[in-house]
Amino acid sequence: MASSGAEPAQQGVASALASTCRQIGGALGLAALVAVANAHAGHHPGPHALVGGLRTAGWAAATGTLGGAFIGLGLKKQSRPAPTPATAPAPAPEATDAAAQAG
């Protein structure tokens, strides 16, 4: 999917770039969620504070996912209708008059 718009010679590079971005994005997203959970739980979290931090991180993940979905839908390319096949042009009126006079 990521390499569908690339030139055939560049499809490998486009696929590798998309895969790398996905891996780095996942690692950064997980790090951000852990930071949110730890910030909410405090320095010496008990079980209730830990669960509260994880709940806050879960809501942050849901918000980010929803925002990303709206951005993705907004950036989605509009599909183009399939091109219609070309039809043979109609003969010019002068050509049909000349053919009628000759025959």
CSV table of N, CA and C in Angstrom, one decimal:
chain,number,residue,atom,x,y,z
A,1,MET,N,0.8,-1.2,0.0
A,1,MET,CA,0.0,0.0,0.0
A,1,MET,C,0.9,1.3,0.0
A,2,ALA,N,1.9,1.3,0.8
A,2,ALA,CA,2.8,2.4,0.9
A,2,ALA,C,3.6,2.7,-0.4
A,3,SER,N,3.9,1.6,-1.1
A,3,SER,CA,4.7,1.8,-2.3
A,3,SER,C,3.8,1.9,-3.6
A,4,SER,N,2.5,2.0,-3.5
A,4,SER,CA,1.7,1.9,-4.6
A,4,SER,C,1.9,3.2,-5.5
A,5,GLY,N,2.2,4.3,-5.0
A,5,GLY,CA,2.4,5.5,-5.8
A,5,GLY,C,3.8,5.7,-6.3
A,6,ALA,N,4.7,4.8,-5.9
A,6,ALA,CA,6.1,5.0,-6.2
A,6,ALA,C,6.5,4.4,-7.6
A,7,GLU,N,7.5,4.9,-8.2
A,7,GLU,CA,8.0,4.3,-9.4
A,7,GLU,C,8.5,2.9,-9.1
A,8,PRO,N,8.4,2.0,-10.1
A,8,PRO,CA,8.8,0.6,-9.9
A,8,PRO,C,10.2,0.4,-9.3
A,9,ALA,N,11.1,1.2,-9.7
A,9,ALA,CA,12.5,1.1,-9.2
A,9,ALA,C,12.6,1.6,-7.8
A,10,GLN,N,11.7,2.4,-7.3
A,10,GLN,CA,11.7,3.0,-6.0
A,10,GLN,C,10.8,2.3,-5.0
A,11,GLN,N,10.1,1.3,-5.4
A,11,GLN,CA,9.1,0.7,-4.5
A,11,GLN,C,9.7,0.0,-3.2
A,12,GLY,N,10.9,-0.5,-3.4
A,12,GLY,CA,11.6,-1.1,-2.2
A,12,GLY,C,11.9,-0.1,-1.2
A,13,VAL,N,12.4,1.1,-1.6
A,13,VAL,CA,12.8,2.2,-0.7
A,13,VAL,C,11.5,2.7,-0.1
A,14,ALA,N,10.5,2.9,-0.8
A,14,ALA,CA,9.2,3.4,-0.2
A,14,ALA,C,8.7,2.5,0.8
A,15,SER,N,8.7,1.2,0.6
A,15,SER,CA,8.2,0.2,1.5
A,15,SER,C,9.1,0.2,2.8
A,16,ALA,N,10.4,0.2,2.6
A,16,ALA,CA,11.3,0.3,3.8
A,16,ALA,C,11.1,1.5,4.6
A,17,LEU,N,10.9,2.6,4.0
A,17,LEU,CA,10.7,3.9,4.7
A,17,LEU,C,9.4,3.8,5.5
A,18,ALA,N,8.3,3.3,4.9
A,18,ALA,CA,7.0,3.2,5.6
A,18,ALA,C,7.1,2.2,6.8
A,19,SER,N,7.9,1.1,6.6
A,19,SER,CA,8.0,0.2,7.7
A,19,SER,C,8.9,0.8,8.8
A,20,THR,N,9.9,1.5,8.5
A,20,THR,CA,10.7,2.2,9.5
A,20,THR,C,9.9,3.2,10.3
A,21,CYS,N,9.1,4.0,9.6
A,21,CYS,CA,8.3,5.0,10.2
A,21,CYS,C,7.3,4.4,11.1
A,22,ARG,N,6.7,3.3,10.7
A,22,ARG,CA,5.8,2.6,11.6
A,22,ARG,C,6.4,2.1,12.9
A,23,GLN,N,7.6,1.5,12.8
A,23,GLN,CA,8.3,1.0,13.9
A,23,GLN,C,8.7,2.2,14.9
A,24,ILE,N,9.3,3.2,14.3
A,24,ILE,CA,9.7,4.4,15.2
A,24,ILE,C,8.5,5.0,15.8
A,25,GLY,N,7.4,5.2,15.1
A,25,GLY,CA,6.1,5.7,15.6
A,25,GLY,C,5.6,4.9,16.7
A,26,GLY,N,5.6,3.6,16.6
A,26,GLY,CA,5.1,2.7,17.7
A,26,GLY,C,6.0,2.9,18.9
A,27,ALA,N,7.3,2.9,18.8
A,27,ALA,CA,8.2,3.1,19.9
A,27,ALA,C,8.0,4.4,20.6
A,28,LEU,N,7.9,5.5,19.8
A,28,LEU,CA,7.7,6.8,20.4
A,28,LEU,C,6.3,6.9,21.1
A,29,GLY,N,5.3,6.3,20.5
A,29,GLY,CA,3.9,6.3,21.1
A,29,GLY,C,3.9,5.6,22.4
A,30,LEU,N,4.5,4.4,22.4
A,30,LEU,CA,4.6,3.6,23.7
A,30,LEU,C,5.3,4.4,24.8
A,31,ALA,N,6.4,5.1,24.4
A,31,ALA,CA,7.2,5.8,25.4
A,31,ALA,C,6.3,7.0,25.9
A,32,ALA,N,5.6,7.6,25.0
A,32,ALA,CA,4.7,8.7,25.5
A,32,ALA,C,3.6,8.2,26.4
A,33,LEU,N,3.0,7.1,26.1
A,33,LEU,CA,2.0,6.5,27.0
A,33,LEU,C,2.6,6.1,28.4
A,34,VAL,N,3.8,5.6,28.4
A,34,VAL,CA,4.4,5.2,29.6
A,34,VAL,C,4.7,6.5,30.5
A,35,ALA,N,5.1,7.5,29.8
A,35,ALA,CA,5.4,8.8,30.5
A,35,ALA,C,4.1,9.4,31.1
A,36,VAL,N,3.0,9.3,30.3
A,36,VAL,CA,1.7,9.8,30.9
A,36,VAL,C,1.3,8.9,32.1
A,37,ALA,N,1.4,7.6,32.0
A,37,ALA,CA,1.0,6.8,33.1
A,37,ALA,C,1.9,7.0,34.3
A,38,ASN,N,3.2,7.2,34.1
A,38,ASN,CA,4.1,7.5,35.3
A,38,ASN,C,3.8,8.8,35.9
A,39,ALA,N,3.5,9.8,35.0
A,39,ALA,CA,3.3,11.2,35.5
A,39,ALA,C,2.0,11.2,36.4
A,40,HIS,N,1.0,10.4,36.0
A,40,HIS,CA,-0.2,10.4,36.8
A,40,HIS,C,-0.1,9.5,38.0
A,41,ALA,N,0.7,8.5,38.0
A,41,ALA,CA,0.9,7.6,39.1
A,41,ALA,C,1.7,8.2,40.2
A,42,GLY,N,2.7,9.0,39.9
A,42,GLY,CA,3.6,9.6,40.9
A,42,GLY,C,4.9,8.8,41.1
A,43,HIS,N,5.7,9.2,42.1
A,43,HIS,CA,7.0,8.6,42.3
A,43,HIS,C,7.0,7.2,42.9
A,44,HIS,N,6.1,7.1,43.9
A,44,HIS,CA,6.0,5.8,44.6
A,44,HIS,C,4.5,5.3,44.5
A,45,PRO,N,4.2,4.8,43.3
A,45,PRO,CA,2.8,4.5,43.1
A,45,PRO,C,2.3,3.2,43.9
A,46,GLY,N,1.1,3.3,44.5
A,46,GLY,CA,0.5,2.2,45.0
A,46,GLY,C,-0.4,1.5,43.9
A,47,PRO,N,-1.1,0.5,44.2
A,47,PRO,CA,-1.9,-0.2,43.2
A,47,PRO,C,-3.0,0.7,42.6
A,48,HIS,N,-3.6,1.5,43.4
A,48,HIS,CA,-4.6,2.4,42.9
A,48,HIS,C,-4.1,3.5,42.0
A,49,ALA,N,-3.0,4.1,42.4
A,49,ALA,CA,-2.3,5.1,41.6
A,49,ALA,C,-1.8,4.6,40.3
A,50,LEU,N,-1.3,3.3,40.3
A,50,LEU,CA,-0.8,2.7,39.1
A,50,LEU,C,-2.0,2.5,38.1
A,51,VAL,N,-3.1,2.0,38.6
A,51,VAL,CA,-4.3,1.7,37.8
A,51,VAL,C,-4.8,3.1,37.2
A,52,GLY,N,-4.8,4.1,38.1
A,52,GLY,CA,-5.2,5.4,37.6
A,52,GLY,C,-4.3,6.0,36.5
A,53,GLY,N,-3.0,5.8,36.6
A,53,GLY,CA,-2.1,6.2,35.6
A,53,GLY,C,-2.3,5.4,34.3
A,54,LEU,N,-2.5,4.1,34.4
A,54,LEU,CA,-2.8,3.3,33.2
A,54,LEU,C,-4.1,3.7,32.6
A,55,ARG,N,-5.1,4.0,33.4
A,55,ARG,CA,-6.4,4.5,32.8
A,55,ARG,C,-6.2,5.8,32.0
A,56,THR,N,-5.4,6.7,32.6
A,56,THR,CA,-5.2,8.0,31.9
A,56,THR,C,-4.4,7.8,30.6
A,57,ALA,N,-3.4,6.9,30.7
A,57,ALA,CA,-2.7,6.6,29.4
A,57,ALA,C,-3.6,5.9,28.4
A,58,GLY,N,-4.5,5.1,28.8
A,58,GLY,CA,-5.5,4.5,27.9
A,58,GLY,C,-6.4,5.5,27.2
A,59,TRP,N,-6.8,6.5,28.0
A,59,TRP,CA,-7.6,7.6,27.4
A,59,TRP,C,-6.8,8.4,26.5
A,60,ALA,N,-5.5,8.6,26.8
A,60,ALA,CA,-4.7,9.4,25.9
A,60,ALA,C,-4.4,8.6,24.6
A,61,ALA,N,-4.3,7.3,24.7
A,61,ALA,CA,-4.1,6.5,23.5
A,61,ALA,C,-5.4,6.5,22.6
A,62,ALA,N,-6.6,6.4,23.3
A,62,ALA,CA,-7.8,6.5,22.5
A,62,ALA,C,-8.0,7.8,21.8
A,63,THR,N,-7.6,8.9,22.5
A,63,THR,CA,-7.8,10.2,21.9
A,63,THR,C,-6.8,10.4,20.7
A,64,GLY,N,-5.6,9.9,20.9
A,64,GLY,CA,-4.6,10.0,19.8
A,64,GLY,C,-5.0,9.1,18.6
A,65,THR,N,-5.6,8.0,18.9
A,65,THR,CA,-6.1,7.1,17.8
A,65,THR,C,-7.2,7.7,17.0
A,66,LEU,N,-8.2,8.3,17.8
A,66,LEU,CA,-9.3,9.0,17.1
A,66,LEU,C,-8.8,10.2,16.3
A,67,GLY,N,-7.9,11.0,16.9
A,67,GLY,CA,-7.4,12.1,16.1
A,67,GLY,C,-6.7,11.7,14.9
A,68,GLY,N,-5.9,10.6,15.0
A,68,GLY,CA,-5.2,10.1,13.8
A,68,GLY,C,-6.1,9.6,12.7
A,69,ALA,N,-7.2,9.0,13.2
A,69,ALA,CA,-8.2,8.5,12.2
A,69,ALA,C,-8.9,9.6,11.4
A,70,PHE,N,-9.2,10.7,12.1
A,70,PHE,CA,-9.8,11.9,11.5
A,70,PHE,C,-8.8,12.5,10.5
A,71,ILE,N,-7.5,12.6,10.9
A,71,ILE,CA,-6.5,13.1,10.0
A,71,ILE,C,-6.3,12.3,8.8
A,72,GLY,N,-6.3,10.9,9.0
A,72,GLY,CA,-6.1,10.0,7.9
A,72,GLY,C,-7.3,10.1,6.9
A,73,LEU,N,-8.5,10.2,7.4
A,73,LEU,CA,-9.7,10.4,6.5
A,73,LEU,C,-9.6,11.7,5.8
A,74,GLY,N,-9.1,12.7,6.4
A,74,GLY,CA,-9.0,14.0,5.8
A,74,GLY,C,-8.0,14.1,4.7
A,75,LEU,N,-6.9,13.3,4.8
A,75,LEU,CA,-5.8,13.2,3.8
A,75,LEU,C,-6.0,12.2,2.8
A,76,LYS,N,-7.1,11.4,2.9
A,76,LYS,CA,-7.3,10.3,1.9
A,76,LYS,C,-7.5,10.8,0.6
A,77,LYS,N,-6.9,10.2,-0.4
A,77,LYS,CA,-7.1,10.7,-1.8
A,77,LYS,C,-8.5,10.3,-2.3
A,78,GLN,N,-9.0,11.2,-3.0
A,78,GLN,CA,-10.3,11.0,-3.6
A,78,GLN,C,-10.2,10.0,-4.8
A,79,SER,N,-11.1,9.1,-4.9
A,79,SER,CA,-11.0,8.1,-6.0
A,79,SER,C,-11.4,8.8,-7.3
A,80,ARG,N,-10.8,8.5,-8.4
A,80,ARG,CA,-11.1,9.1,-9.7
A,80,ARG,C,-11.9,8.0,-10.4
A,81,PRO,N,-12.9,8.5,-11.2
A,81,PRO,CA,-13.7,7.5,-12.0
A,81,PRO,C,-12.8,6.9,-13.1
A,82,ALA,N,-13.1,5.7,-13.5
A,82,ALA,CA,-12.4,5.0,-14.5
A,82,ALA,C,-12.5,5.8,-15.8
A,83,PRO,N,-11.4,5.9,-16.6
A,83,PRO,CA,-11.6,6.6,-17.9
A,83,PRO,C,-12.4,5.8,-18.8
A,84,THR,N,-13.2,6.6,-19.6
A,84,THR,CA,-14.1,5.9,-20.6
A,84,THR,C,-13.3,5.6,-21.8
A,85,PRO,N,-13.5,4.5,-22.5
A,85,PRO,CA,-12.8,4.2,-23.7
A,85,PRO,C,-13.1,5.3,-24.8
A,86,ALA,N,-12.1,5.6,-25.6
A,86,ALA,CA,-12.3,6.5,-26.7
A,86,ALA,C,-13.1,5.9,-27.8
A,87,THR,N,-14.1,6.7,-28.3
A,87,THR,CA,-14.9,6.2,-29.4
A,87,THR,C,-14.3,6.8,-30.7
A,88,ALA,N,-14.6,6.1,-31.8
A,88,ALA,CA,-14.2,6.6,-33.1
A,88,ALA,C,-14.9,7.9,-33.4
A,89,PRO,N,-14.2,8.9,-33.9
A,89,PRO,CA,-14.9,10.2,-34.2
A,89,PRO,C,-15.9,10.0,-35.4
A,90,ALA,N,-16.9,10.7,-35.3
A,90,ALA,CA,-17.9,10.7,-36.4
A,90,ALA,C,-17.3,11.3,-37.7
A,91,PRO,N,-17.6,10.7,-38.8
A,91,PRO,CA,-17.1,11.3,-40.1
A,91,PRO,C,-17.6,12.7,-40.3
A,92,ALA,N,-16.7,13.5,-40.9
A,92,ALA,CA,-17.1,14.9,-41.1
A,92,ALA,C,-18.2,15.0,-42.2
A,93,PRO,N,-19.1,15.9,-42.1
A,93,PRO,CA,-20.2,16.0,-43.1
A,93,PRO,C,-19.7,16.1,-44.5
A,94,GLU,N,-18.6,16.8,-44.8
A,94,GLU,CA,-18.1,16.9,-46.1
A,94,GLU,C,-17.7,15.6,-46.7
A,95,ALA,N,-17.2,14.7,-45.8
A,95,ALA,CA,-16.7,13.4,-46.3
A,95,ALA,C,-17.9,12.5,-46.7
A,96,THR,N,-19.0,12.6,-46.0
A,96,THR,CA,-20.2,11.8,-46.3
A,96,THR,C,-20.9,12.4,-47.5
A,97,ASP,N,-20.8,13.7,-47.8
A,97,ASP,CA,-21.4,14.3,-49.0
A,97,ASP,C,-20.6,13.9,-50.2
A,98,ALA,N,-19.3,13.9,-50.1
A,98,ALA,CA,-18.4,13.5,-51.2
A,98,ALA,C,-18.6,12.0,-51.6
A,99,ALA,N,-18.8,11.2,-50.5
A,99,ALA,CA,-19.0,9.8,-50.8
A,99,ALA,C,-20.3,9.5,-51.4
A,100,ALA,N,-21.4,10.3,-51.1
A,100,ALA,CA,-22.7,10.1,-51.6
A,100,ALA,C,-22.7,10.5,-53.1
A,101,GLN,N,-21.9,11.6,-53.5
A,101,GLN,CA,-21.9,12.1,-54.8
A,101,GLN,C,-21.1,11.1,-55.7
A,102,ALA,N,-20.1,10.5,-55.1
A,102,ALA,CA,-19.2,9.6,-55.9
A,102,ALA,C,-20.0,8.3,-56.3
A,103,GLY,N,-20.8,7.8,-55.4
A,103,GLY,CA,-21.5,6.5,-55.5
A,103,GLY,C,-22.8,6.6,-56.1
